[in-house]
mmCIF file of C-alpha atoms in Angstrom:
data_model
loop_
_atom_site.group_PDB
_atom_site.id
_atom_site.type_symbol
_atom_site.label_atom_id
_atom_site.label_comp_id
_atom_site.label_asym_id
_atom_site.label_seq_id
_atom_site.Cartn_x
_atom_site.Cartn_y
_atom_site.Cartn_z
ATOM 1 C CA MET A 27 85.924 108.855 99.291
ATOM 2 C CA THR A 28 87.305 105.995 101.358
ATOM 3 C CA ALA A 29 86.324 105.358 104.988
ATOM 4 C CA GLU A 30 89.834 106.406 106.016
ATOM 5 C CA THR A 31 89.710 109.781 104.266
ATOM 6 C CA THR A 32 86.181 110.679 105.356
ATOM 7 C CA ALA A 33 87.158 110.199 109.006
ATOM 8 C CA ALA A 34 89.804 112.926 108.698
ATOM 9 C CA THR A 35 89.732 116.312 110.438
ATOM 10 C CA VAL A 36 89.999 119.296 108.098
ATOM 11 C CA LEU A 37 90.790 122.886 109.101
ATOM 12 C CA ILE A 38 89.460 125.551 106.712
ATOM 13 C CA ALA A 39 90.718 129.135 107.027
ATOM 14 C CA ASP A 40 89.049 131.800 104.883
ATOM 15 C CA ASP A 41 88.071 135.372 105.734
ATOM 16 C CA ASN A 42 85.254 135.260 103.169
ATOM 17 C CA LEU A 43 82.531 133.939 105.459
ATOM 18 C CA SER A 44 80.138 132.855 102.686
ATOM 19 C CA GLU A 45 82.894 130.811 101.030
ATOM 20 C CA LEU A 46 83.955 129.404 104.406
ATOM 21 C CA GLU A 47 80.393 128.299 105.114
ATOM 22 C CA ALA A 48 80.023 126.726 101.652
ATOM 23 C CA LEU A 49 83.285 124.765 101.921
ATOM 24 C CA THR A 50 82.373 123.615 105.419
ATOM 25 C CA LYS A 51 79.010 122.274 104.250
ATOM 26 C CA VAL A 52 80.544 120.414 101.275
ATOM 27 C CA LEU A 53 83.169 118.664 103.394
ATOM 28 C CA GLU A 54 80.831 117.889 106.294
ATOM 29 C CA LYS A 55 78.365 116.350 103.855
ATOM 30 C CA ALA A 56 81.238 114.207 102.514
ATOM 31 C CA GLY A 57 81.843 112.884 106.024
ATOM 32 C CA PHE A 58 84.753 115.003 107.234
ATOM 33 C CA ARG A 59 85.099 116.632 110.626
ATOM 34 C CA VAL A 60 85.545 120.317 109.790
ATOM 35 C CA LEU A 61 87.112 123.085 111.883
ATOM 36 C CA PRO A 62 86.186 126.454 110.292
ATOM 37 C CA ALA A 63 88.409 129.490 110.947
ATOM 38 C CA ARG A 64 87.432 133.028 109.909
ATOM 39 C CA ASP A 65 91.019 134.156 109.409
ATOM 40 C CA GLY A 66 94.616 132.996 109.783
ATOM 41 C CA GLU A 67 94.802 134.000 113.433
ATOM 42 C CA GLU A 68 91.785 131.863 114.300
ATOM 43 C CA GLY A 69 93.269 129.074 112.177
ATOM 44 C CA ILE A 70 96.471 129.054 114.246
ATOM 45 C CA ALA A 71 94.404 128.943 117.447
ATOM 46 C CA GLN A 72 92.575 125.889 116.073
ATOM 47 C CA LEU A 73 95.895 124.241 115.192
ATOM 48 C CA ARG A 74 97.160 124.713 118.740
ATOM 49 C CA ALA A 75 93.989 123.207 120.198
ATOM 50 C CA GLU A 76 93.217 120.380 117.770
ATOM 51 C CA ALA A 77 95.020 117.649 115.827
ATOM 52 C CA VAL A 78 94.215 118.034 112.123
ATOM 53 C CA ASP A 79 94.918 115.901 109.066
ATOM 54 C CA LEU A 80 94.393 118.524 106.383
ATOM 55 C CA ILE A 81 94.470 122.325 106.162
ATOM 56 C CA ILE A 82 92.681 124.326 103.480
ATOM 57 C CA THR A 83 93.626 128.003 103.596
ATOM 58 C CA ASP A 84 93.122 131.145 101.582
ATOM 59 C CA LEU A 85 96.384 132.957 100.818
ATOM 60 C CA LYS A 86 95.272 136.528 101.366
ATOM 61 C CA MET A 87 93.736 137.125 104.797
ATOM 62 C CA PRO A 88 93.941 139.991 107.311
ATOM 63 C CA LYS A 89 96.039 139.763 110.490
ATOM 64 C CA VAL A 90 97.692 136.427 109.601
ATOM 65 C CA SER A 91 98.114 135.430 105.944
ATOM 66 C CA GLY A 92 97.810 131.961 104.482
ATOM 67 C CA GLU A 93 101.606 131.831 104.082
ATOM 68 C CA GLU A 94 102.078 132.535 107.791
ATOM 69 C CA LEU A 95 99.418 129.978 108.690
ATOM 70 C CA MET A 96 101.217 127.402 106.555
ATOM 71 C CA LYS A 97 104.573 128.079 108.248
ATOM 72 C CA THR A 98 102.987 127.718 111.675
ATOM 73 C CA ALA A 99 101.218 124.530 110.584
ATOM 74 C CA LYS A 100 104.523 122.999 109.465
ATOM 75 C CA ALA A 101 105.859 123.573 112.973
ATOM 76 C CA LEU A 102 102.756 122.523 114.942
ATOM 77 C CA ARG A 103 101.334 119.772 112.701
ATOM 78 C CA PRO A 104 104.172 118.706 110.381
ATOM 79 C CA ASP A 105 102.341 115.683 108.964
ATOM 80 C CA ALA A 106 99.197 117.658 108.005
ATOM 81 C CA GLU A 107 98.741 118.227 104.270
ATOM 82 C CA ILE A 108 97.977 121.777 103.092
ATOM 83 C CA ILE A 109 95.797 122.904 100.184
ATOM 84 C CA ILE A 110 95.885 126.550 99.103
ATOM 85 C CA ILE A 111 92.804 128.484 97.926
ATOM 86 C CA THR A 112 93.741 131.099 95.394
ATOM 87 C CA GLY A 113 91.964 133.763 93.372
ATOM 88 C CA GLN A 114 93.083 135.513 90.200
ATOM 89 C CA GLY A 115 96.394 137.254 90.592
ATOM 90 C CA THR A 116 97.673 134.969 93.366
ATOM 91 C CA ILE A 117 98.469 131.830 91.337
ATOM 92 C CA ASP A 118 102.194 132.626 91.398
ATOM 93 C CA ASP A 119 101.982 132.870 95.178
ATOM 94 C CA ALA A 120 100.177 129.512 95.288
ATOM 95 C CA VAL A 121 102.880 127.879 93.170
ATOM 96 C CA GLN A 122 105.487 129.275 95.537
ATOM 97 C CA ALA A 123 103.519 127.846 98.462
ATOM 98 C CA ILE A 124 103.681 124.406 96.857
ATOM 99 C CA LYS A 125 107.450 124.756 96.559
ATOM 100 C CA THR A 126 107.604 125.403 100.297
ATOM 101 C CA GLY A 127 105.440 122.434 101.278
ATOM 102 C CA ALA A 128 101.777 122.797 100.239
ATOM 103 C CA TYR A 129 100.215 119.789 98.515
ATOM 104 C CA ASP A 130 98.227 121.662 95.831
ATOM 105 C CA PHE A 131 96.133 124.754 95.142
ATOM 106 C CA ILE A 132 92.541 125.269 93.998
ATOM 107 C CA GLU A 133 91.432 128.309 92.010
ATOM 108 C CA LYS A 134 88.291 130.255 92.858
ATOM 109 C CA PRO A 135 85.416 129.848 92.217
ATOM 110 C CA ILE A 136 85.829 126.420 93.796
ATOM 111 C CA LYS A 137 83.960 123.507 92.233
ATOM 112 C CA LYS A 138 82.679 120.839 94.603
ATOM 113 C CA LEU A 139 84.013 117.831 92.666
ATOM 114 C CA VAL A 140 87.431 119.443 92.184
ATOM 115 C CA LEU A 141 87.638 120.203 95.898
ATOM 116 C CA LEU A 142 86.722 116.670 96.948
ATOM 117 C CA LYS A 143 89.145 115.100 94.470
ATOM 118 C CA VAL A 144 92.096 117.209 95.638
ATOM 119 C CA VAL A 145 91.229 116.560 99.282
ATOM 120 C CA GLU A 146 91.036 112.811 98.673
ATOM 121 C CA LYS A 147 94.415 112.742 96.884
ATOM 122 C CA ALA A 148 96.065 114.807 99.628
ATOM 123 C CA LEU A 149 94.809 112.449 102.333
ATOM 124 C CA GLU A 150 95.889 109.389 100.340
ATOM 125 C CA LYS A 151 99.386 110.864 100.122
ATOM 126 C CA GLN A 152 99.365 111.475 103.866
ATOM 127 C CA SER A 153 98.182 107.925 104.579
ATOM 128 C CA LEU A 154 100.997 106.440 102.485
ATOM 129 C CA ALA A 155 103.555 108.655 104.208
ATOM 130 C CA ARG A 156 102.335 107.534 107.630
ATOM 131 C CA GLN A 157 102.434 103.866 106.601
ATOM 132 C CA ASN A 158 105.962 104.242 105.245
ATOM 133 C CA LEU A 159 107.066 105.923 108.478
ATOM 134 C CA LYS A 160 105.527 103.134 110.533
ATOM 135 C CA LEU A 161 107.222 100.438 108.457
ATOM 136 C CA SER A 162 110.559 102.276 108.527
ATOM 137 C CA ARG A 163 110.420 102.410 112.307
ATOM 138 C CA MET A 164 109.599 98.711 112.374
ATOM 139 C CA VAL A 165 112.610 97.920 110.193
ATOM 140 C CA GLU A 166 114.850 99.995 112.474
ATOM 141 C CA GLU A 167 113.576 98.072 115.489
ATOM 142 C CA LEU A 168 114.376 94.836 113.707
ATOM 143 C CA ARG A 169 117.864 96.047 112.860
ATOM 144 C CA GLU A 170 118.478 96.892 116.501
ATOM 145 C CA SER A 171 117.284 93.444 117.568
ATOM 146 C CA HIS A 172 119.653 91.765 115.051
ATOM 147 C CA ALA A 173 116.882 89.276 114.314
ATOM 148 C CA LEU A 174 115.031 90.029 111.083
ATOM 149 C CA VAL A 175 116.050 92.589 108.489
ATOM 150 C CA GLY A 176 114.492 93.272 105.107
ATOM 151 C CA ARG A 177 112.855 95.918 102.938
ATOM 152 C CA SER A 178 110.870 93.953 100.343
ATOM 153 C CA PRO A 179 107.090 94.579 100.264
ATOM 154 C CA ASN A 180 106.390 90.952 101.243
ATOM 155 C CA PHE A 181 108.780 91.138 104.204
ATOM 156 C CA LEU A 182 107.295 94.416 105.447
ATOM 157 C CA LYS A 183 103.788 92.977 105.090
ATOM 158 C CA LEU A 184 104.877 89.934 107.116
ATOM 159 C CA MET A 185 106.255 92.153 109.880
ATOM 160 C CA GLU A 186 103.098 94.258 109.970
ATOM 161 C CA THR A 187 100.940 91.109 110.246
ATOM 162 C CA ALA A 188 103.235 89.657 112.922
ATOM 163 C CA SER A 189 103.009 92.886 114.951
ATOM 164 C CA GLN A 190 99.214 92.747 114.803
ATOM 165 C CA ALA A 191 99.230 89.064 115.774
ATOM 166 C CA ALA A 192 101.453 89.766 118.793
ATOM 167 C CA ALA A 193 98.607 91.454 120.655
ATOM 168 C CA SER A 194 96.310 88.479 120.166
ATOM 169 C CA GLU A 195 95.669 85.617 122.575
ATOM 170 C CA ALA A 196 94.881 83.296 119.645
ATOM 171 C CA THR A 197 96.995 80.358 118.511
ATOM 172 C CA ILE A 198 99.168 81.479 115.582
ATOM 173 C CA LEU A 199 100.211 79.300 112.634
ATOM 174 C CA ILE A 200 103.451 80.319 110.899
ATOM 175 C CA GLN A 201 103.941 78.648 107.520
ATOM 176 C CA GLY A 202 107.040 78.515 105.344
ATOM 177 C CA GLU A 203 109.674 76.234 103.919
ATOM 178 C CA SER A 204 112.513 74.935 106.072
ATOM 179 C CA GLY A 205 115.132 77.624 106.720
ATOM 180 C CA THR A 206 112.900 80.621 105.995
ATOM 181 C CA GLY A 207 112.980 81.880 109.599
ATOM 182 C CA LYS A 208 109.743 80.665 111.197
ATOM 183 C CA GLU A 209 111.410 80.513 114.603
ATOM 184 C CA LEU A 210 112.669 84.093 114.247
ATOM 185 C CA VAL A 211 109.156 85.237 113.374
ATOM 186 C CA ALA A 212 107.844 83.406 116.445
ATOM 187 C CA GLU A 213 110.433 85.175 118.625
ATOM 188 C CA PHE A 214 109.511 88.515 117.023
ATOM 189 C CA ILE A 215 105.834 87.933 117.910
ATOM 190 C CA LYS A 216 106.723 86.898 121.457
ATOM 191 C CA ASP A 217 108.973 89.934 122.003
ATOM 192 C CA ARG A 218 106.137 92.300 121.031
ATOM 193 C CA SER A 219 103.381 90.489 122.907
ATOM 194 C CA PRO A 220 102.112 91.060 126.467
ATOM 195 C CA ARG A 221 103.962 87.779 127.256
ATOM 196 C CA HIS A 222 107.375 89.127 126.229
ATOM 197 C CA SER A 223 108.877 88.755 129.731
ATOM 198 C CA ARG A 224 107.459 85.268 130.277
ATOM 199 C CA PRO A 225 108.884 81.881 129.176
ATOM 200 C CA PHE A 226 109.489 81.167 125.484
ATOM 201 C CA VAL A 227 109.635 77.390 125.163
ATOM 202 C CA LYS A 228 110.647 75.772 121.870
ATOM 203 C CA ILE A 229 110.325 72.172 120.786
ATOM 204 C CA ASN A 230 111.260 70.575 117.453
ATOM 205 C CA CYS A 231 108.505 67.989 117.164
ATOM 206 C CA ALA A 232 110.092 66.283 114.149
ATOM 207 C CA ALA A 233 113.292 65.577 116.102
ATOM 208 C CA ILE A 234 111.507 63.649 118.850
ATOM 209 C CA PRO A 235 110.294 60.047 118.312
ATOM 210 C CA ASP A 236 106.527 59.616 118.383
ATOM 211 C CA SER A 237 106.795 57.400 121.462
ATOM 212 C CA LEU A 238 108.463 60.211 123.448
ATOM 213 C CA LEU A 239 106.604 63.237 122.118
ATOM 214 C CA GLU A 240 103.697 62.916 124.557
ATOM 215 C CA SER A 241 106.105 62.849 127.525
ATOM 216 C CA GLU A 242 107.955 65.906 126.186
ATOM 217 C CA LEU A 243 104.775 67.886 125.725
ATOM 218 C CA PHE A 244 102.849 66.882 128.856
ATOM 219 C CA GLY A 245 105.584 65.591 131.194
ATOM 220 C CA TYR A 246 105.184 62.718 133.648
ATOM 221 C CA GLU A 247 105.220 61.895 137.343
ATOM 222 C CA LYS A 248 107.890 59.886 139.161
ATOM 223 C CA GLY A 249 107.259 56.159 138.732
ATOM 224 C CA ALA A 250 104.802 56.642 135.893
ATOM 225 C CA PHE A 251 106.749 54.058 133.892
ATOM 226 C CA THR A 252 109.992 52.060 134.128
ATOM 227 C CA GLY A 253 112.900 54.464 134.256
ATOM 228 C CA ALA A 254 110.856 57.459 135.451
ATOM 229 C CA GLN A 255 113.130 58.259 138.395
ATOM 230 C CA SER A 256 111.750 61.746 138.991
ATOM 231 C CA ARG A 257 108.963 64.081 137.962
ATOM 232 C CA LYS A 258 109.442 65.800 134.578
ATOM 233 C CA LEU A 259 107.574 68.963 133.626
ATOM 234 C CA GLY A 260 106.143 69.017 130.109
ATOM 235 C CA ARG A 261 106.688 71.823 127.633
ATOM 236 C CA PHE A 262 103.091 73.014 128.027
ATOM 237 C CA GLU A 263 103.561 73.451 131.773
ATOM 238 C CA LEU A 264 106.956 75.096 131.319
ATOM 239 C CA ALA A 265 105.429 77.580 128.879
ATOM 240 C CA HIS A 266 102.448 78.398 131.107
ATOM 241 C CA THR A 267 101.495 82.114 130.781
ATOM 242 C CA GLY A 268 104.238 82.463 128.161
ATOM 243 C CA THR A 269 104.721 81.218 124.603
ATOM 244 C CA LEU A 270 105.089 77.647 123.314
ATOM 245 C CA PHE A 271 106.654 77.270 119.852
ATOM 246 C CA LEU A 272 105.923 73.889 118.247
ATOM 247 C CA ASP A 273 108.380 73.630 115.353
ATOM 248 C CA GLU A 274 107.920 71.236 112.431
#
């Protein structure tokens, strides 16, 4: 089990109390937070009260069946994965449940290793789906900004890293060949940072002679040298509390 999967919250609904207790112990020992429910009705009450990552439910229960619990779960917690517990004679029902949205089913008697493996795979699928949704939203934001658009894995990884960097107060180094969009990445970081409404000051260091670069960066006072007719603010001062982009 990974650290991500073991931190998940799992709802278990089963009217067989001995089986419910056994499943709860297995998953708690594996590091999961478990919400036990003694029937489908109690399971729905848990779903209304708690956010869950995974639902494990028996199909045949009094009051509210596993099928009804699954339908309610799809409405209340649409991103939660569902695993069906099935006994002999209900495998066809379990297969039908998969067709309507369940991740998988486990036959009784349930083996510990089988249970943990199916749970792990279901949570991995959920994690990938959440990551894809996050990246898709990021791409849509980029499309709307008309700045950076792409779908390649490397591009999406760059955007994810840039989004994480935006919250930082650290100095950020953006590397890449000329023309690859380093300035656009810098603007993307600025727009998503706490400094987004503050100055964004750019300077192409390579375009300024060495003898003038110091004056451009730090400014000068009136009369500091021949020809200094007035005070000039440097780029560092202009970018104070905002973002300074030193290109090249």
